[in-house]
Amino acid sequence: MYLPLFQYIAGLNVWVPIIGESFELVNETTLIIHLRPEAKWSDGEPITAEDVVYTFELSKEVGSGPAAGSEPYIGDVKAIDPHTVQFTIGPENNLPMFLLYALQFAPAPKHIIEQVHQKVGNQIIEWRNCGGTCDDVISTDSGDVTINVPQVVSGPYKLYYFDELRIVYERIDDWWGKDIFGLPSPKYVVHRIYLSNEQALLDLRQGNVDWSGIFIPNVGNFKDIGTFYKGKPYFRPGAFVVLYFNHREPVLQDPNLRKAIAYAINYQEVLTKAFYDYSPQPSMSLVFTVFPHYRTWLNTTLAQEYLGNPEGKMPYDPERAKQILAQAGYKDVDGDGFLETPSGEKIELNIIIPTGWTDWMIAADLIAHNLQEIGLNVVANPVDYGQYWGMINGAGYTLALGWTNSPSFYHPWDTYRYVLDPRLTPPTANWGFYNNSKALELLVEAAKAKSSEELMKYYTEIQKLIYEDVPVIPIAYSVQWYAYSEKYWTGWPNQDNPWWTEVAPYREYSLPLWLLFGLSKKGEPVSPPQWAKPKDEGGILIPNKEVLSQLSGAFVPEVNITETFTTSSTSETETQPQPQAPASSSRFIVGILGIVIAVVVIVIGARKLSK
Amino acid sequence: MRPIYKYLLIKLSFLLATYFVAVTIAFVLPRIAPGNPVQQIVAGLSQGSLSPELLDQYQKRLVEEFGLNKPLYVQYLEFLKNAFSGDLGTSISSYRQPVTQLIAWHLPWTLLLLVPATLVAWTIGNYLGARAAYRRGTLFEKTVVSTGIILSQIPYYWMAMVLIYVFAIKLGWLPSGSAYDPTLAPSLNWEFIKSYLRHYILPFLSIALVSTGGWIIGMRVLAAMELGSTYVKFSEMLNVDGEIIFRYVLRNSLLPQVTGIAIQLGTVMAGQIITEQLFNYQGMGILLARALGSRDYPMIQGIFLILIGTLLLANFIVEFIYVLIDPRIRLGARE
């Protein structure tokens, strides 16, 4: 486990200084990060600026690892002294993304990775070393190479054993951070891999498992399971579940239709029947209003004006939906009970969802039903998960339930980018192939905002665009699945003990392992770690507003935007990147089938002759 | 060339041709289905707060690494080369583990279930079928045959669901799934073996019961035909002891049933793959479901290669045994 320099915690809106101790944005292009002098690798070597620089350079060179994809944002990284690193901004001049990459950079041990690099060259893929617990074999172009290096990590646990069904970590008792963070309580952490949710749930209820991240329907019925909130919604939100439109589908290019669909959905019913009331209704603005620190970015006046409530929640109003459609000229021409477009074309939509995701299947079904009520021909269409992705990537769908990213320190910009940026395509972002030059312009501008007032101006514009154009419809918050058993351990973070909020065991960076720092064996007193408080309350956590104020304090000169915008928003432009699709050709498939048929014929013929 | 060799040579060439066709289909099918493995991995990661650029790079990287951007005929040729040399590549969805390693881990669980269940079903089914044929018109025959017909027509997965419902959920006598108590590590100690056997009963029954039905029906027909043959009539006239006649009939009608095993194996294997998923039994069924779900091409191909290879080999061995036990084939090949 390689720890990052700093880690942003969305639920608390703070940064944890982990290997990094402090940072300052010197000017609009330079960030200085000071590393903790006490930080050491598990083999006793100090973690230095050299490690950071080396990791960055190598990762960029081989195109994988922590610096992958950072080219537009980070120009270069220099070691000023053993414990000071200087990051310089990349060509995009995008400060938020620059900070996100630089601050959350996770260095790898140079003295170990160097050996690996020597052996396999640029075939380095896994930035891990599991010395002895696994046979680290990397297949290169010149055959398989066994990497035989000791396991060296920066985190408090090391890999101890693993097989198909379990991964075991062992605590490093003389971990460098023990004087700052203390040590996590459990000596061993066993990560169990289940083949089914039912089995996992049973084990959690019996206390065979202490901490779990599985989908649990109707968790309120299980008295033996602890969750973050005692009552509804039980879980903390993780991201949005949204209804995506395929904007390449001609029928769906009419904002009136999209708006009507938004009004026609009975959100409350969907949340209760499909999502077990685990989530309040999200704001149409795509702002994560559940957390107060993000709520400030929602323009309440605008929301009131457009949607009739300051929270920006989409009202359920089927009459209004019908009205919008009628005014736009949608009517039932051929008498089949379903509306046709103003130009008389049939509308046939279906909502794809991965089969087996029961809550999503119910939701899609309810939404389809709502839309039938306003005269649209819509059905829910559960497809195999592989096919679901195939359809979304190939723009071969009409409607889909999907997700967005989790909020970062620069929310809602990140979410706006995820759903609106025409430069992106699925599966990384922009599932709906939304292509609106105005949105792109606003995104680029917002990333350059110098003050929160200016930022708010752009956010207001974007929110207005969303209300008017309805590029996507937020349906619910997706849930961070987090449940625990108090049979052996107590002190789990929850609403009464909210010292730690990123609690789902599957979040990236093995980050939630921090919650282990607050656990106690059953019967012992519970006390959350002292460091886990914001600086002004005696802890070490850096409030996000410090970062934001450094951002707005950064003097940003006028930057000429070199982006060129296409003026038409509906027509297809060549600027849309095509995802790199694996080669496929139907001719080849036909050829193969031909060969197969020929062989079969020969076999049958041979049988006949040999009789 | 002696006829027996000629016979085996023909069989062997059929085997290779069939293998070739089967592996080709295994290569084509997953690629025809929409979706590809890399998209899914990246899509899963996009839920976090990683940046789109990073994910893009990661996607390109994976596509290159697994050669998915090479022209299909190149991929196919590489695959064919591997298919006949035993290198199955690395899995895409499970952290680049070698496919052979994953299969090696899962296959024993499947074989330990498949082989005993098939043999037990074959033995019991044949015995009961022959008995039923021999005691024509009795209540015994009616019971056995009607049970056999019902059992043989039940889909494996339905039988599994019924058994889970009755014995695991309603009565709570037996565990409803997995191959052993997951808190234990697979080892040869008494506790583990006990747990393994408890978890073994239901999946075993669901496969064995259904196939027993099939064997009963088949055997009854064969034995009835045998009972009409001249030597049986002659022995009856001579008042030979019924048990002795029964033994002869059983032996003579067993011959075609041996070939039946090979034919049945495929059906049972297909049924077991679904059964395993119902029971969360960590065999090839689970592995295949996972591979199909994540469009893990190398893994799907590898599993099919192994399964098809195993079946073909079993078929071939059975044919071979058949030659040994049935003189008619040995001599008939002379014509």
mmCIF file of N, CA, C and O in Angstrom, chain A residues 256-298:
data_model
loop_
_atom_site.group_PDB
_atom_site.id
_atom_site.type_symbol
_atom_site.label_atom_id
_atom_site.label_comp_id
_atom_site.label_asym_id
_atom_site.label_seq_id
_atom_site.Cartn_x
_atom_site.Cartn_y
_atom_site.Cartn_z
ATOM 1 N N ASN A 256 -37.237 19.768 -25.097
ATOM 2 C CA ASN A 256 -38.608 19.682 -24.574
ATOM 3 C C ASN A 256 -38.929 18.273 -24.109
ATOM 4 O O ASN A 256 -39.527 18.073 -23.056
ATOM 5 N N LEU A 257 -38.523 17.301 -24.925
ATOM 6 C CA LEU A 257 -38.787 15.909 -24.568
ATOM 7 C C LEU A 257 -38.039 15.564 -23.277
ATOM 8 O O LEU A 257 -38.593 14.960 -22.359
ATOM 9 N N ARG A 258 -36.776 15.992 -23.202
ATOM 10 C CA ARG A 258 -35.980 15.676 -22.016
ATOM 11 C C ARG A 258 -36.595 16.311 -20.767
ATOM 12 O O ARG A 258 -36.663 15.709 -19.709
ATOM 13 N N LYS A 259 -37.040 17.540 -20.921
ATOM 14 C CA LYS A 259 -37.643 18.242 -19.790
ATOM 15 C C LYS A 259 -38.926 17.535 -19.361
ATOM 16 O O LYS A 259 -39.174 17.329 -18.168
ATOM 17 N N ALA A 260 -39.727 17.140 -20.341
ATOM 18 C CA ALA A 260 -40.981 16.447 -20.024
ATOM 19 C C ALA A 260 -40.688 15.161 -19.253
ATOM 20 O O ALA A 260 -41.372 14.832 -18.281
ATOM 21 N N ILE A 261 -39.657 14.465 -19.697
ATOM 22 C CA ILE A 261 -39.292 13.226 -19.003
ATOM 23 C C ILE A 261 -38.918 13.525 -17.550
ATOM 24 O O ILE A 261 -39.323 12.823 -16.625
ATOM 25 N N ALA A 262 -38.184 14.606 -17.344
ATOM 26 C CA ALA A 262 -37.783 14.966 -15.981
ATOM 27 C C ALA A 262 -38.995 15.249 -15.095
ATOM 28 O O ALA A 262 -39.019 14.870 -13.926
ATOM 29 N N TYR A 263 -40.002 15.922 -15.659
ATOM 30 C CA TYR A 263 -41.202 16.224 -14.868
ATOM 31 C C TYR A 263 -42.057 14.997 -14.631
ATOM 32 O O TYR A 263 -42.848 14.946 -13.694
ATOM 33 N N ALA A 264 -41.916 14.000 -15.493
ATOM 34 C CA ALA A 264 -42.842 12.862 -15.438
ATOM 35 C C ALA A 264 -42.434 11.803 -14.423
ATOM 36 O O ALA A 264 -43.204 10.911 -14.108
ATOM 37 N N ILE A 265 -41.206 11.894 -13.923
ATOM 38 C CA ILE A 265 -40.736 10.828 -13.022
ATOM 39 C C ILE A 265 -41.201 11.092 -11.593
ATOM 40 O O ILE A 265 -41.018 12.187 -11.064
ATOM 41 N N ASN A 266 -41.758 10.063 -10.995
ATOM 42 C CA ASN A 266 -42.198 10.184 -9.608
ATOM 43 C C ASN A 266 -41.025 9.824 -8.692
ATOM 44 O O ASN A 266 -40.864 8.681 -8.280
ATOM 45 N N TYR A 267 -40.196 10.823 -8.417
ATOM 46 C CA TYR A 267 -38.931 10.576 -7.719
ATOM 47 C C TYR A 267 -39.119 9.896 -6.367
ATOM 48 O O TYR A 267 -38.417 8.961 -6.025
ATOM 49 N N GLN A 268 -40.087 10.407 -5.611
ATOM 50 C CA GLN A 268 -40.270 9.878 -4.261
ATOM 51 C C GLN A 268 -40.584 8.385 -4.294
ATOM 52 O O GLN A 268 -40.064 7.602 -3.521
ATOM 53 N N GLU A 269 -41.424 8.012 -5.257
ATOM 54 C CA GLU A 269 -41.803 6.608 -5.369
ATOM 55 C C GLU A 269 -40.585 5.755 -5.727
ATOM 56 O O GLU A 269 -40.368 4.678 -5.163
ATOM 57 N N VAL A 270 -39.798 6.258 -6.663
ATOM 58 C CA VAL A 270 -38.594 5.520 -7.064
ATOM 59 C C VAL A 270 -37.652 5.348 -5.864
ATOM 60 O O VAL A 270 -37.128 4.267 -5.610
ATOM 61 N N LEU A 271 -37.470 6.429 -5.109
ATOM 62 C CA LEU A 271 -36.543 6.369 -3.974
ATOM 63 C C LEU A 271 -37.032 5.389 -2.918
ATOM 64 O O LEU A 271 -36.252 4.669 -2.308
ATOM 65 N N THR A 272 -38.339 5.355 -2.706
ATOM 66 C CA THR A 272 -38.868 4.476 -1.670
ATOM 67 C C THR A 272 -38.925 3.031 -2.136
ATOM 68 O O THR A 272 -38.448 2.133 -1.456
ATOM 69 N N LYS A 273 -39.468 2.809 -3.316
ATOM 70 C CA LYS A 273 -39.685 1.425 -3.746
ATOM 71 C C LYS A 273 -38.431 0.764 -4.287
ATOM 72 O O LYS A 273 -38.249 -0.433 -4.125
ATOM 73 N N ALA A 274 -37.603 1.535 -4.970
ATOM 74 C CA ALA A 274 -36.434 0.901 -5.575
ATOM 75 C C ALA A 274 -35.205 1.037 -4.689
ATOM 76 O O ALA A 274 -34.428 0.114 -4.559
ATOM 77 N N PHE A 275 -35.029 2.205 -4.089
ATOM 78 C CA PHE A 275 -33.783 2.444 -3.351
ATOM 79 C C PHE A 275 -33.953 2.391 -1.831
ATOM 80 O O PHE A 275 -33.105 2.886 -1.094
ATOM 81 N N TYR A 276 -35.025 1.788 -1.371
ATOM 82 C CA TYR A 276 -35.222 1.529 0.070
ATOM 83 C C TYR A 276 -35.103 2.771 0.940
ATOM 84 O O TYR A 276 -34.716 2.677 2.102
ATOM 85 N N ASP A 277 -35.363 3.941 0.369
ATOM 86 C CA ASP A 277 -35.222 5.191 1.128
ATOM 87 C C ASP A 277 -33.803 5.406 1.633
ATOM 88 O O ASP A 277 -33.603 6.053 2.651
ATOM 89 N N TYR A 278 -32.822 4.858 0.951
ATOM 90 C CA TYR A 278 -31.434 5.065 1.365
ATOM 91 C C TYR A 278 -30.912 6.414 0.909
ATOM 92 O O TYR A 278 -29.756 6.747 1.147
ATOM 93 N N SER A 279 -31.729 7.153 0.194
ATOM 94 C CA SER A 279 -31.210 8.379 -0.383
ATOM 95 C C SER A 279 -32.320 9.413 -0.469
ATOM 96 O O SER A 279 -33.444 9.096 -0.808
ATOM 97 N N PRO A 280 -32.008 10.682 -0.121
ATOM 98 C CA PRO A 280 -32.975 11.743 -0.381
ATOM 99 C C PRO A 280 -32.966 12.062 -1.878
ATOM 100 O O PRO A 280 -32.105 11.579 -2.609
ATOM 101 N N GLN A 281 -33.926 12.864 -2.328
ATOM 102 C CA GLN A 281 -33.909 13.215 -3.748
ATOM 103 C C GLN A 281 -32.766 14.184 -4.018
ATOM 104 O O GLN A 281 -32.633 15.197 -3.343
ATOM 105 N N PRO A 282 -31.918 13.887 -4.996
ATOM 106 C CA PRO A 282 -30.808 14.800 -5.276
ATOM 107 C C PRO A 282 -31.288 16.046 -6.018
ATOM 108 O O PRO A 282 -32.372 16.057 -6.597
ATOM 109 N N SER A 283 -30.437 17.054 -5.982
ATOM 110 C CA SER A 283 -30.781 18.302 -6.647
ATOM 111 C C SER A 283 -30.511 18.176 -8.139
ATOM 112 O O SER A 283 -29.516 17.614 -8.556
ATOM 113 N N MET A 284 -31.412 18.743 -8.927
ATOM 114 C CA MET A 284 -31.272 18.749 -10.382
ATOM 115 C C MET A 284 -29.950 19.411 -10.794
ATOM 116 O O MET A 284 -29.410 19.130 -11.854
ATOM 117 N N SER A 285 -29.444 20.275 -9.927
ATOM 118 C CA SER A 285 -28.247 21.048 -10.277
ATOM 119 C C SER A 285 -26.976 20.208 -10.275
ATOM 120 O O SER A 285 -25.919 20.707 -10.615
ATOM 121 N N LEU A 286 -27.079 18.934 -9.864
ATOM 122 C CA LEU A 286 -25.912 18.062 -9.741
ATOM 123 C C LEU A 286 -24.935 18.531 -8.661
ATOM 124 O O LEU A 286 -23.774 18.156 -8.651
ATOM 125 N N VAL A 287 -25.419 19.366 -7.763
ATOM 126 C CA VAL A 287 -24.596 19.728 -6.615
ATOM 127 C C VAL A 287 -24.918 18.735 -5.501
ATOM 128 O O VAL A 287 -26.068 18.393 -5.286
ATOM 129 N N PHE A 288 -23.897 18.283 -4.825
ATOM 130 C CA PHE A 288 -24.046 17.296 -3.760
ATOM 131 C C PHE A 288 -24.610 17.978 -2.516
ATOM 132 O O PHE A 288 -23.883 18.213 -1.551
ATOM 133 N N THR A 289 -25.900 18.281 -2.546
ATOM 134 C CA THR A 289 -26.448 19.135 -1.487
ATOM 135 C C THR A 289 -26.523 18.448 -0.127
ATOM 136 O O THR A 289 -26.809 19.099 0.872
ATOM 137 N N VAL A 290 -26.287 17.137 -0.091
ATOM 138 C CA VAL A 290 -26.344 16.437 1.200
ATOM 139 C C VAL A 290 -25.279 16.975 2.144
ATOM 140 O O VAL A 290 -25.482 17.064 3.344
ATOM 141 N N PHE A 291 -24.120 17.324 1.600
ATOM 142 C CA PHE A 291 -23.046 17.836 2.452
ATOM 143 C C PHE A 291 -23.094 19.354 2.434
ATOM 144 O O PHE A 291 -23.038 19.964 1.366
ATOM 145 N N PRO A 292 -23.173 19.961 3.625
ATOM 146 C CA PRO A 292 -23.322 21.425 3.684
ATOM 147 C C PRO A 292 -22.219 22.177 2.951
ATOM 148 O O PRO A 292 -22.467 23.217 2.355
ATOM 149 N N HIS A 293 -20.983 21.632 2.964
ATOM 150 C CA HIS A 293 -19.900 22.397 2.348
ATOM 151 C C HIS A 293 -20.018 22.456 0.835
ATOM 152 O O HIS A 293 -19.400 23.296 0.203
ATOM 153 N N TYR A 294 -20.791 21.555 0.247
ATOM 154 C CA TYR A 294 -20.993 21.662 -1.200
ATOM 155 C C TYR A 294 -22.249 22.476 -1.512
ATOM 156 O O TYR A 294 -22.374 23.033 -2.594
ATOM 157 N N ARG A 295 -23.182 22.472 -0.545
ATOM 158 C CA ARG A 295 -24.472 23.096 -0.801
ATOM 159 C C ARG A 295 -24.309 24.565 -1.179
ATOM 160 O O ARG A 295 -25.111 25.126 -1.911
ATOM 161 N N THR A 296 -23.230 25.193 -0.682
ATOM 162 C CA THR A 296 -23.030 26.620 -0.954
ATOM 163 C C THR A 296 -22.904 26.902 -2.449
ATOM 164 O O THR A 296 -23.102 28.027 -2.871
ATOM 165 N N TRP A 297 -22.568 25.892 -3.232
ATOM 166 C CA TRP A 297 -22.380 26.127 -4.672
ATOM 167 C C TRP A 297 -23.679 26.038 -5.446
ATOM 168 O O TRP A 297 -23.688 26.141 -6.668
ATOM 169 N N LEU A 298 -24.783 25.811 -4.740
ATOM 170 C CA LEU A 298 -26.074 25.772 -5.425
ATOM 171 C C LEU A 298 -26.689 27.157 -5.369
ATOM 172 O O LEU A 298 -26.823 27.752 -4.303
#
